[in-house]
PDB file of C-alpha atoms in Angstrom:
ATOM      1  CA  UNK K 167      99.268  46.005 150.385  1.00 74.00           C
ATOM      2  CA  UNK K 168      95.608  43.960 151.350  1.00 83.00           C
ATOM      3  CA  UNK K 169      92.413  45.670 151.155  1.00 92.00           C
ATOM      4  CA  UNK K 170      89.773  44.066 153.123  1.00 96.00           C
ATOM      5  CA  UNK K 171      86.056  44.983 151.138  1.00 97.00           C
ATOM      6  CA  UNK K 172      82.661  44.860 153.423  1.00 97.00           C
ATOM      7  CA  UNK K 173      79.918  46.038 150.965  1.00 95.00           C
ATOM      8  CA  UNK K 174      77.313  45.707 153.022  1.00 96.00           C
ATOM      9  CA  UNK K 175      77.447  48.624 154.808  1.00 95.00           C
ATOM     10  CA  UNK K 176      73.875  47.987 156.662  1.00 97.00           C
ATOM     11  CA  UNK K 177      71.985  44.771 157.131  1.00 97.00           C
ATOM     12  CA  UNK K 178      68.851  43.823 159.395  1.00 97.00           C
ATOM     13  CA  UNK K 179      67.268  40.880 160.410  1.00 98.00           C
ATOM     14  CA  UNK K 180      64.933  39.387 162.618  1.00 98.00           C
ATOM     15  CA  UNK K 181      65.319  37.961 165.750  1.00 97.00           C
ATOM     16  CA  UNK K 182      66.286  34.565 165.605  1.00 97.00           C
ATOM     17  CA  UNK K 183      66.570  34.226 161.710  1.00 98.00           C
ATOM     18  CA  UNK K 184      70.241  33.852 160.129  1.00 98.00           C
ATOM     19  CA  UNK K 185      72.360  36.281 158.795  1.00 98.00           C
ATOM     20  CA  UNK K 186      75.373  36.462 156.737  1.00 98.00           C
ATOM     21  CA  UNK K 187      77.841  39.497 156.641  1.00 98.00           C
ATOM     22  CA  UNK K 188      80.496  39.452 153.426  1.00 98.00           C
ATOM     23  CA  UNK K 189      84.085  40.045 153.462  1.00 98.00           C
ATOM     24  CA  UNK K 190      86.357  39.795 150.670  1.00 98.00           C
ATOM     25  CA  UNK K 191      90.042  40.657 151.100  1.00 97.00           C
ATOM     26  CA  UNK K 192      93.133  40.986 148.481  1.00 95.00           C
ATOM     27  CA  UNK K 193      96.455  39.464 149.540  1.00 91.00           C
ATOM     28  CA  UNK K 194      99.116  37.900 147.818  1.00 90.00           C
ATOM     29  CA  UNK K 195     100.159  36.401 150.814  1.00 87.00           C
ATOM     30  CA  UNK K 196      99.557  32.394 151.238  1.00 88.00           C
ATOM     31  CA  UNK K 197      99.711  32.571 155.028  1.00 88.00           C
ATOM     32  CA  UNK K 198      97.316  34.961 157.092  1.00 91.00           C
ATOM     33  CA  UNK K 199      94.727  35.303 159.807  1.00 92.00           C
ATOM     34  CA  UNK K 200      91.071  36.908 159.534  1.00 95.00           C
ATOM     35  CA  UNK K 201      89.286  38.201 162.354  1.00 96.00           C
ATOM     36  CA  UNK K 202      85.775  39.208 162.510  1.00 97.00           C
ATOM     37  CA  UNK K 203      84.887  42.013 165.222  1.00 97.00           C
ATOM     38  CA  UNK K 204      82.114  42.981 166.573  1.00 97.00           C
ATOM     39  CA  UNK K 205      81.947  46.669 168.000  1.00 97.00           C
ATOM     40  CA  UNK K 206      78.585  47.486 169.984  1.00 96.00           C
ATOM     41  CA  UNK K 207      76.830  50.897 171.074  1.00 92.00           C
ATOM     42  CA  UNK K 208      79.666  51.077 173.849  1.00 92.00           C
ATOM     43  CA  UNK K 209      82.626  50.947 170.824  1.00 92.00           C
ATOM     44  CA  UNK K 210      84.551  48.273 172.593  1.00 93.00           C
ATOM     45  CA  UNK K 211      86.010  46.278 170.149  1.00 95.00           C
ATOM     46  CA  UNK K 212      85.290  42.766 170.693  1.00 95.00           C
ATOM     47  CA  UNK K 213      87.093  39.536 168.679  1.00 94.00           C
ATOM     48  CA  UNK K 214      84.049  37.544 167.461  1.00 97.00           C
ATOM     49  CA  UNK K 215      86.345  34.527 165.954  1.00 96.00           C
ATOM     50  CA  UNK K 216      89.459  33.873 163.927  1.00 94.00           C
ATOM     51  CA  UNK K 217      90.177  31.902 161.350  1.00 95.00           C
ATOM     52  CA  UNK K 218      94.060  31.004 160.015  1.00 92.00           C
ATOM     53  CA  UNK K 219      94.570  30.275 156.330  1.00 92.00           C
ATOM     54  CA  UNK K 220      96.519  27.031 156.714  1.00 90.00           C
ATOM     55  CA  UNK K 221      92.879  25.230 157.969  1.00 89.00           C
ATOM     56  CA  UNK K 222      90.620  24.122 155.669  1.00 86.00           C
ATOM     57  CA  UNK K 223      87.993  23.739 158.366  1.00 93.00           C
ATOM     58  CA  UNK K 224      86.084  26.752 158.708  1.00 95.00           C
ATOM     59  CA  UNK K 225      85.961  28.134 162.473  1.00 95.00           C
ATOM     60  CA  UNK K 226      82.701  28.242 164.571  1.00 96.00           C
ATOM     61  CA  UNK K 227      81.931  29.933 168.065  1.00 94.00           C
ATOM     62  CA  UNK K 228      78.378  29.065 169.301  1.00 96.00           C
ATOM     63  CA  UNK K 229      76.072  31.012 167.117  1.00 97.00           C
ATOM     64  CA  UNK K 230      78.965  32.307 164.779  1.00 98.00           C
ATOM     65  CA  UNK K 231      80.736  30.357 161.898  1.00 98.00           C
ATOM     66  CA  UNK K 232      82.434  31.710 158.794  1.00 98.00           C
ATOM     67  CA  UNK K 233      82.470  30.270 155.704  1.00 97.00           C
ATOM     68  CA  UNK K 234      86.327  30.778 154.310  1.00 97.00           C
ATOM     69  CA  UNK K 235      86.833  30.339 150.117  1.00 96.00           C
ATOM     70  CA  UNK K 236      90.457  31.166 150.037  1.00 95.00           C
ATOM     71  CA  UNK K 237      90.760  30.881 146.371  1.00 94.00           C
ATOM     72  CA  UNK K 238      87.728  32.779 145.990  1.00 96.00           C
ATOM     73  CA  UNK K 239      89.348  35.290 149.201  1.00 96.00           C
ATOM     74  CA  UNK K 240      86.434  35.532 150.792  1.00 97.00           C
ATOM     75  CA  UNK K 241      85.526  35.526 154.316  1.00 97.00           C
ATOM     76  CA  UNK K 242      81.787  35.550 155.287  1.00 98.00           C
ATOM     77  CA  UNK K 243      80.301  35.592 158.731  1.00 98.00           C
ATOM     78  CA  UNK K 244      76.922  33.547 159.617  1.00 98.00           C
ATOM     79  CA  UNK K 245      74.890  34.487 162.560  1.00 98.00           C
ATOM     80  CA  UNK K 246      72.297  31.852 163.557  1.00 98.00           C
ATOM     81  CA  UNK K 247      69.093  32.563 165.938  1.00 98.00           C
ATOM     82  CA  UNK K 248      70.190  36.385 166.182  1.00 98.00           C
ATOM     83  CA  UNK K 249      69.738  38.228 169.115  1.00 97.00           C
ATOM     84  CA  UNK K 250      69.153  41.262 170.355  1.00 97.00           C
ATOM     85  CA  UNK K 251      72.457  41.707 171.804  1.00 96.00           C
ATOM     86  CA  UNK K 252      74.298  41.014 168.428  1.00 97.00           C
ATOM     87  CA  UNK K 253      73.339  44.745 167.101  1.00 97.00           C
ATOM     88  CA  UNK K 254      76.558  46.088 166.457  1.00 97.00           C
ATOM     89  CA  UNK K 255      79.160  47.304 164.090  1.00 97.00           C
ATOM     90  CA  UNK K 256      80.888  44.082 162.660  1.00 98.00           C
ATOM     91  CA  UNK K 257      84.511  45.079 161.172  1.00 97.00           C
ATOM     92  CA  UNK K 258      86.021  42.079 158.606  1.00 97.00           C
ATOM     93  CA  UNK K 259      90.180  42.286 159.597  1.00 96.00           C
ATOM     94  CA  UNK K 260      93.327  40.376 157.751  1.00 94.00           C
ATOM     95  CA  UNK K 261      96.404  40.153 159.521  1.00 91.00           C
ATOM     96  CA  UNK K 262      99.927  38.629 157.839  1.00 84.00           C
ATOM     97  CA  UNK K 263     101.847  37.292 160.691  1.00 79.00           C
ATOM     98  CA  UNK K 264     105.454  39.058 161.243  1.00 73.00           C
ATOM     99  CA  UNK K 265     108.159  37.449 159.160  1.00 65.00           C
ATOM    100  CA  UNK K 266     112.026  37.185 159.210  1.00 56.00           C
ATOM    101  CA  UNK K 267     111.911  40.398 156.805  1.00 57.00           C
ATOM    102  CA  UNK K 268     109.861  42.115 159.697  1.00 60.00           C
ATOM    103  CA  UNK K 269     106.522  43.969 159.092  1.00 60.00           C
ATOM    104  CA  UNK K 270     103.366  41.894 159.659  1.00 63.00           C
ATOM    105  CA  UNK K 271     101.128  41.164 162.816  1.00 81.00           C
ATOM    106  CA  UNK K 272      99.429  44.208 161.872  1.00 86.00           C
ATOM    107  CA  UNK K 273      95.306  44.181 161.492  1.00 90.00           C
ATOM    108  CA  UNK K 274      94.053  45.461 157.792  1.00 92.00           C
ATOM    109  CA  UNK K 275      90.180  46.837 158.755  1.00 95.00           C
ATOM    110  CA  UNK K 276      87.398  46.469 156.285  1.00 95.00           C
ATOM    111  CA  UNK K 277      85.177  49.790 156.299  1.00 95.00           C
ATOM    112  CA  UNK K 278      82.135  47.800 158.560  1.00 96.00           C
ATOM    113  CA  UNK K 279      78.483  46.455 157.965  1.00 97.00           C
ATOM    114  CA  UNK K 280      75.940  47.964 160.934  1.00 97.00           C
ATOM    115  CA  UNK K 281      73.813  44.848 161.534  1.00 98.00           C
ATOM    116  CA  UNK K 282      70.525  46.117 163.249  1.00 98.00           C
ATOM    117  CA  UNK K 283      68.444  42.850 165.067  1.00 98.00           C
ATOM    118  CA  UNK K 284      64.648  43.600 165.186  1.00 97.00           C
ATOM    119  CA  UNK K 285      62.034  42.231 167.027  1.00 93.00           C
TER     120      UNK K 285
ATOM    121  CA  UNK L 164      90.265  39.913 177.575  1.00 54.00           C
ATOM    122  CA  UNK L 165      93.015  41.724 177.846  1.00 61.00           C
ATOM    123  CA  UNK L 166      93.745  44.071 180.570  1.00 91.00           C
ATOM    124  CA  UNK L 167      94.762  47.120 178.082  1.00 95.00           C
ATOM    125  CA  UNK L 168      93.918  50.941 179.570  1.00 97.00           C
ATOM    126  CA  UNK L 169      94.100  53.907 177.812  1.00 98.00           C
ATOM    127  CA  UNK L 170      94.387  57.049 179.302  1.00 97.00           C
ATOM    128  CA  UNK L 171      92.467  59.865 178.647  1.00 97.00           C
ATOM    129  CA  UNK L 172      89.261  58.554 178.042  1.00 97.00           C
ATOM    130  CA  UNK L 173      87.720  61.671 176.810  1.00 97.00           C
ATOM    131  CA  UNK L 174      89.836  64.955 175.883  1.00 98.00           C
ATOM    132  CA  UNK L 175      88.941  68.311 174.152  1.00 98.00           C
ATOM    133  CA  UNK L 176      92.243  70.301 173.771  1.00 97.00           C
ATOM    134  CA  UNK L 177      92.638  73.574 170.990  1.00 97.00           C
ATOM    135  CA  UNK L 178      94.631  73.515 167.698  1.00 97.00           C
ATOM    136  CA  UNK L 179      97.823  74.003 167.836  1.00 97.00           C
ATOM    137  CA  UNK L 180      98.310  72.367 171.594  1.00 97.00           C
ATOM    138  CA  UNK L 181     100.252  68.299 171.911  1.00 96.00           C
ATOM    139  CA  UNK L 182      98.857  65.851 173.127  1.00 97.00           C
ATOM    140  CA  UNK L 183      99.369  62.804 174.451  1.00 98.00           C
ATOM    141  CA  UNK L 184      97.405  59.519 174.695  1.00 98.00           C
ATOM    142  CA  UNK L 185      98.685  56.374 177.142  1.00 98.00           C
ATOM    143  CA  UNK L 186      98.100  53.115 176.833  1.00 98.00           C
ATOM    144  CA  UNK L 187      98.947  50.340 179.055  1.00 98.00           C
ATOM    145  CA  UNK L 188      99.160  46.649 178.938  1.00 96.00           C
ATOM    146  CA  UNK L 189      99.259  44.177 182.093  1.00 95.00           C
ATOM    147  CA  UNK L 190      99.628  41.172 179.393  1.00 91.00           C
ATOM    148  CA  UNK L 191     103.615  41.330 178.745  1.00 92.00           C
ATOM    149  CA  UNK L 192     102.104  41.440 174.650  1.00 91.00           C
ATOM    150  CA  UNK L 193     105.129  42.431 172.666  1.00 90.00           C
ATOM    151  CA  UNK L 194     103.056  44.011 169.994  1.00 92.00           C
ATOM    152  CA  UNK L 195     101.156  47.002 170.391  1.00 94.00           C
ATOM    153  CA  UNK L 196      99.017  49.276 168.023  1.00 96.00           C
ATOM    154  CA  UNK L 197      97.295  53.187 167.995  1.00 98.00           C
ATOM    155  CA  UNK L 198      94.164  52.474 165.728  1.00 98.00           C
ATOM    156  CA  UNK L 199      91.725  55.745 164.952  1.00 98.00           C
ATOM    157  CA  UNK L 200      88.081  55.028 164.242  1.00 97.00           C
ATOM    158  CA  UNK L 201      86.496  57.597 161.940  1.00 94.00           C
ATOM    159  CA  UNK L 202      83.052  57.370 159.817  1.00 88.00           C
ATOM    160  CA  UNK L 203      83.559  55.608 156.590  1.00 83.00           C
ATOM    161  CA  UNK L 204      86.584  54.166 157.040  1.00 86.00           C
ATOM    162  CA  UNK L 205      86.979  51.782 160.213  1.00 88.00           C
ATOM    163  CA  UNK L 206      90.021  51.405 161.828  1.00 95.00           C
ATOM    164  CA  UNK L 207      93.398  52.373 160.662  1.00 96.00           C
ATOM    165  CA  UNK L 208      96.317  51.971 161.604  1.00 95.00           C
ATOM    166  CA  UNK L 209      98.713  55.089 162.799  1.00 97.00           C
ATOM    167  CA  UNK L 210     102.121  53.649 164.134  1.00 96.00           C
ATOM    168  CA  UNK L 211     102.969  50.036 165.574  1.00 94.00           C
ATOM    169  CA  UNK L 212     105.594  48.640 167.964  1.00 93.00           C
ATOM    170  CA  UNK L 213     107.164  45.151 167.718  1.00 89.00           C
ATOM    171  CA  UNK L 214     108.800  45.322 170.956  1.00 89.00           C
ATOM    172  CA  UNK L 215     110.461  48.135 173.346  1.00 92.00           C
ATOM    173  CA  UNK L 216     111.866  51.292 171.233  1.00 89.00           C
ATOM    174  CA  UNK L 217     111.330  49.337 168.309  1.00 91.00           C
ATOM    175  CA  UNK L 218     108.358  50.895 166.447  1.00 93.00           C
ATOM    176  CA  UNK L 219     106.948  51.529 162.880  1.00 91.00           C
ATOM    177  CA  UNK L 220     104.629  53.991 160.722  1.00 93.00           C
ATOM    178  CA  UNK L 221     100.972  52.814 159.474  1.00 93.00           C
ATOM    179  CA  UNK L 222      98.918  54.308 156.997  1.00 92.00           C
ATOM    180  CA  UNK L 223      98.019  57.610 158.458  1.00 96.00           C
ATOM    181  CA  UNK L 224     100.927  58.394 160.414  1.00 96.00           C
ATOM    182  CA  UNK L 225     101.567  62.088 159.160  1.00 96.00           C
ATOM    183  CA  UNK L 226     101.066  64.237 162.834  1.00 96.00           C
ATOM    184  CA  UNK L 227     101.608  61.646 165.027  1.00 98.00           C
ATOM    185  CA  UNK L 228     104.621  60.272 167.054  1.00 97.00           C
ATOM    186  CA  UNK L 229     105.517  57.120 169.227  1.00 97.00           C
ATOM    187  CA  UNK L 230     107.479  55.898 172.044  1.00 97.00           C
ATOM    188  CA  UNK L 231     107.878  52.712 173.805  1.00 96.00           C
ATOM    189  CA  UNK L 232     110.313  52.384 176.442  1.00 95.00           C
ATOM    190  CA  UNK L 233     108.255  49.612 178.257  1.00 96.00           C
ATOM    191  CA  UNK L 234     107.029  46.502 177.453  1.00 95.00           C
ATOM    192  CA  UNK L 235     103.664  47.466 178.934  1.00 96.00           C
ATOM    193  CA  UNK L 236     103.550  51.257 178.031  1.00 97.00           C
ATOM    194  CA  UNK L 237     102.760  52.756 174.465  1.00 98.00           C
ATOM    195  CA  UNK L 238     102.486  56.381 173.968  1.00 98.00           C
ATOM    196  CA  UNK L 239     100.976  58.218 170.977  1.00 98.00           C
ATOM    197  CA  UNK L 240     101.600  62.022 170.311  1.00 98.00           C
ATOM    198  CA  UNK L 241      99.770  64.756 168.319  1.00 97.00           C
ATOM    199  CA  UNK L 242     102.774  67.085 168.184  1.00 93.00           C
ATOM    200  CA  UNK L 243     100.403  70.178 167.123  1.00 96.00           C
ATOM    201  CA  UNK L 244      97.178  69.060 167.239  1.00 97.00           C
ATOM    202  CA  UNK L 245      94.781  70.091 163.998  1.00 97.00           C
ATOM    203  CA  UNK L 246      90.815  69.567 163.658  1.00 97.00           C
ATOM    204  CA  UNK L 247      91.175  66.536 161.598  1.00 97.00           C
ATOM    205  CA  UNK L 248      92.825  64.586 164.304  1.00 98.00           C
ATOM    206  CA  UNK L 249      89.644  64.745 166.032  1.00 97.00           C
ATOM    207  CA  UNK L 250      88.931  61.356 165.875  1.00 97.00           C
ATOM    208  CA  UNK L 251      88.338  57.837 168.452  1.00 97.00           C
ATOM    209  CA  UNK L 252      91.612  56.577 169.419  1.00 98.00           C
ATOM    210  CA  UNK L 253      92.396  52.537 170.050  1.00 98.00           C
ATOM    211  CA  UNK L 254      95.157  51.085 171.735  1.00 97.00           C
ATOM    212  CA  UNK L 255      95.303  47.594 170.687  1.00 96.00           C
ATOM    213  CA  UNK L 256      98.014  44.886 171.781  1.00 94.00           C
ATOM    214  CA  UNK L 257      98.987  41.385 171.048  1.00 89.00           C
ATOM    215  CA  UNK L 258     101.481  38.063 170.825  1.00 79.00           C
ATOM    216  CA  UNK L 259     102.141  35.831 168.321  1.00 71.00           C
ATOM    217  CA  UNK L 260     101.477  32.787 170.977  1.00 65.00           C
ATOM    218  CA  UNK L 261      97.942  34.039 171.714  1.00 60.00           C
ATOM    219  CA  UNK L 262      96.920  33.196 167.907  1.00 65.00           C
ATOM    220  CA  UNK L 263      97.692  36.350 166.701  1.00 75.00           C
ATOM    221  CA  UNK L 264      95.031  37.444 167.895  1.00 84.00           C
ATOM    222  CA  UNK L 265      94.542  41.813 169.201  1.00 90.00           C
ATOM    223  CA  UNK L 266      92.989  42.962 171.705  1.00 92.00           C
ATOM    224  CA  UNK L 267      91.506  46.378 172.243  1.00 95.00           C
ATOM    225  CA  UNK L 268      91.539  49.032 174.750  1.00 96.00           C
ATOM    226  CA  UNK L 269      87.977  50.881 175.044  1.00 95.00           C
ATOM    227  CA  UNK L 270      89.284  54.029 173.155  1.00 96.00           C
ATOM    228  CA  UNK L 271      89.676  57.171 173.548  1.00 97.00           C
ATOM    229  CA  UNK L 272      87.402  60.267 172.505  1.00 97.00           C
ATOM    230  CA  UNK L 273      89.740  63.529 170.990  1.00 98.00           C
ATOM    231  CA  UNK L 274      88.075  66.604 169.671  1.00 98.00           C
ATOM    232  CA  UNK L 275      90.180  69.561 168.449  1.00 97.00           C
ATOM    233  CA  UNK L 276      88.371  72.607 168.242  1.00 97.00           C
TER     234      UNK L 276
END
């Protein structure tokens, strides 16, 4: 089975500095998706950005990028000029796709960091 | 984002009573998911469906049922409700073509006094 590890369970920063969440993950599996997620005050459950296993390239979405070591199995998340608006819950996922054996396409949650953005 | 519902939004029902929670897809996603949210250990995953009647157990399971005789419909069932299934309840849903990637409803609150 994967476990997905967050230990950060609260970070801060100030607005517009940088910040990196952490998110290792255990898998034996060579071909996989991870998913940051951001959940705000409201608990909607939002995809932040995705990153398959196959790319070398590491994924960005304007002020997001992750930095993916998949030997090391880790999966950090890098928020530049932070905002306000980026206070939230932020949930580290892993996902192995559904296979001709069946199983798969199911989300693995890591327990969470609560990022706080202060003025 | 996906158009995903889930219906109730907020419930308070006594031990011992079922209940059931909807959730409803206008996306034609073949997978859907019932996710609860407590403190200290994020999401998890109750039961799954792969496509219509065709469904499976997650990791906390134990009290809860399934169905899925639609494509767009996924229903999740506290046969006897108890105090620790007081919990937030997501509805999530995907395809394989979208990236793999889930979506989420906006879950629902349960309290079982």
């Amino acid at each position: 089975a994967q476990t997905v590890t967050q230990s950060q369970p609260e970070m801060s920063v100030q607005e517009a500095e940088t910040v990196t969440l952490s998110c290792t993950y255990d898998t034996s599996e060579n071909n996989y998706y991870l998913f940051w997620y951001k959940q705000p005050p409201s608990r909607q459950m939002i995809l932040v950005i995705r990153q398959e296993a196959y790319k070398q390239q590491n994924a960005t979405e304007n002020r997001f990028s992750v930095n993916f070591q998949k030997a090391a199995k880790s999966f950090s998340l890098k928020i530049s000029d932070s905002q306000l608006g980026d206070t939230a819950m932020y949930f580290c996922a892993f996902m192995k796709p559904r296979g001709v054996t069946g199983g798969g396409n199911k989300l693995t949650f890591g327990t969470g960091t609560q990022l706080k953005v202060e003025l | 984002d996906a158009g995903i519902t889930q219906s109730p939004r907020h419930k308070v029902t006594e031990t011992g009573t079922p209940v059931t929670l909807r959730c409803h897809q206008t996306e034609n996603h073949r997978y859907m998911y019932w996710y609860r949210q407590d403190p200290g250990h994020g999401l998890r995953l109750i039961h799954y469906s792969y496509g219509v009647k065709d469904t499976d157990k997650g990791e906390v399971s134990d009290g809860y049922s399934v169905s899925r005789s639609k494509t767009e419909d996924f229903l999740l069932t506290l046969e006897s409700a108890t105090s620790s299934q007081t919990s937030v309840y997501f509805c999530a849903s995907g395809k394989a073509s979208s990236g793999n990637t889930i979506y989420f409803g906006e879950g629902s609150w349960l309290t079982v006094v």
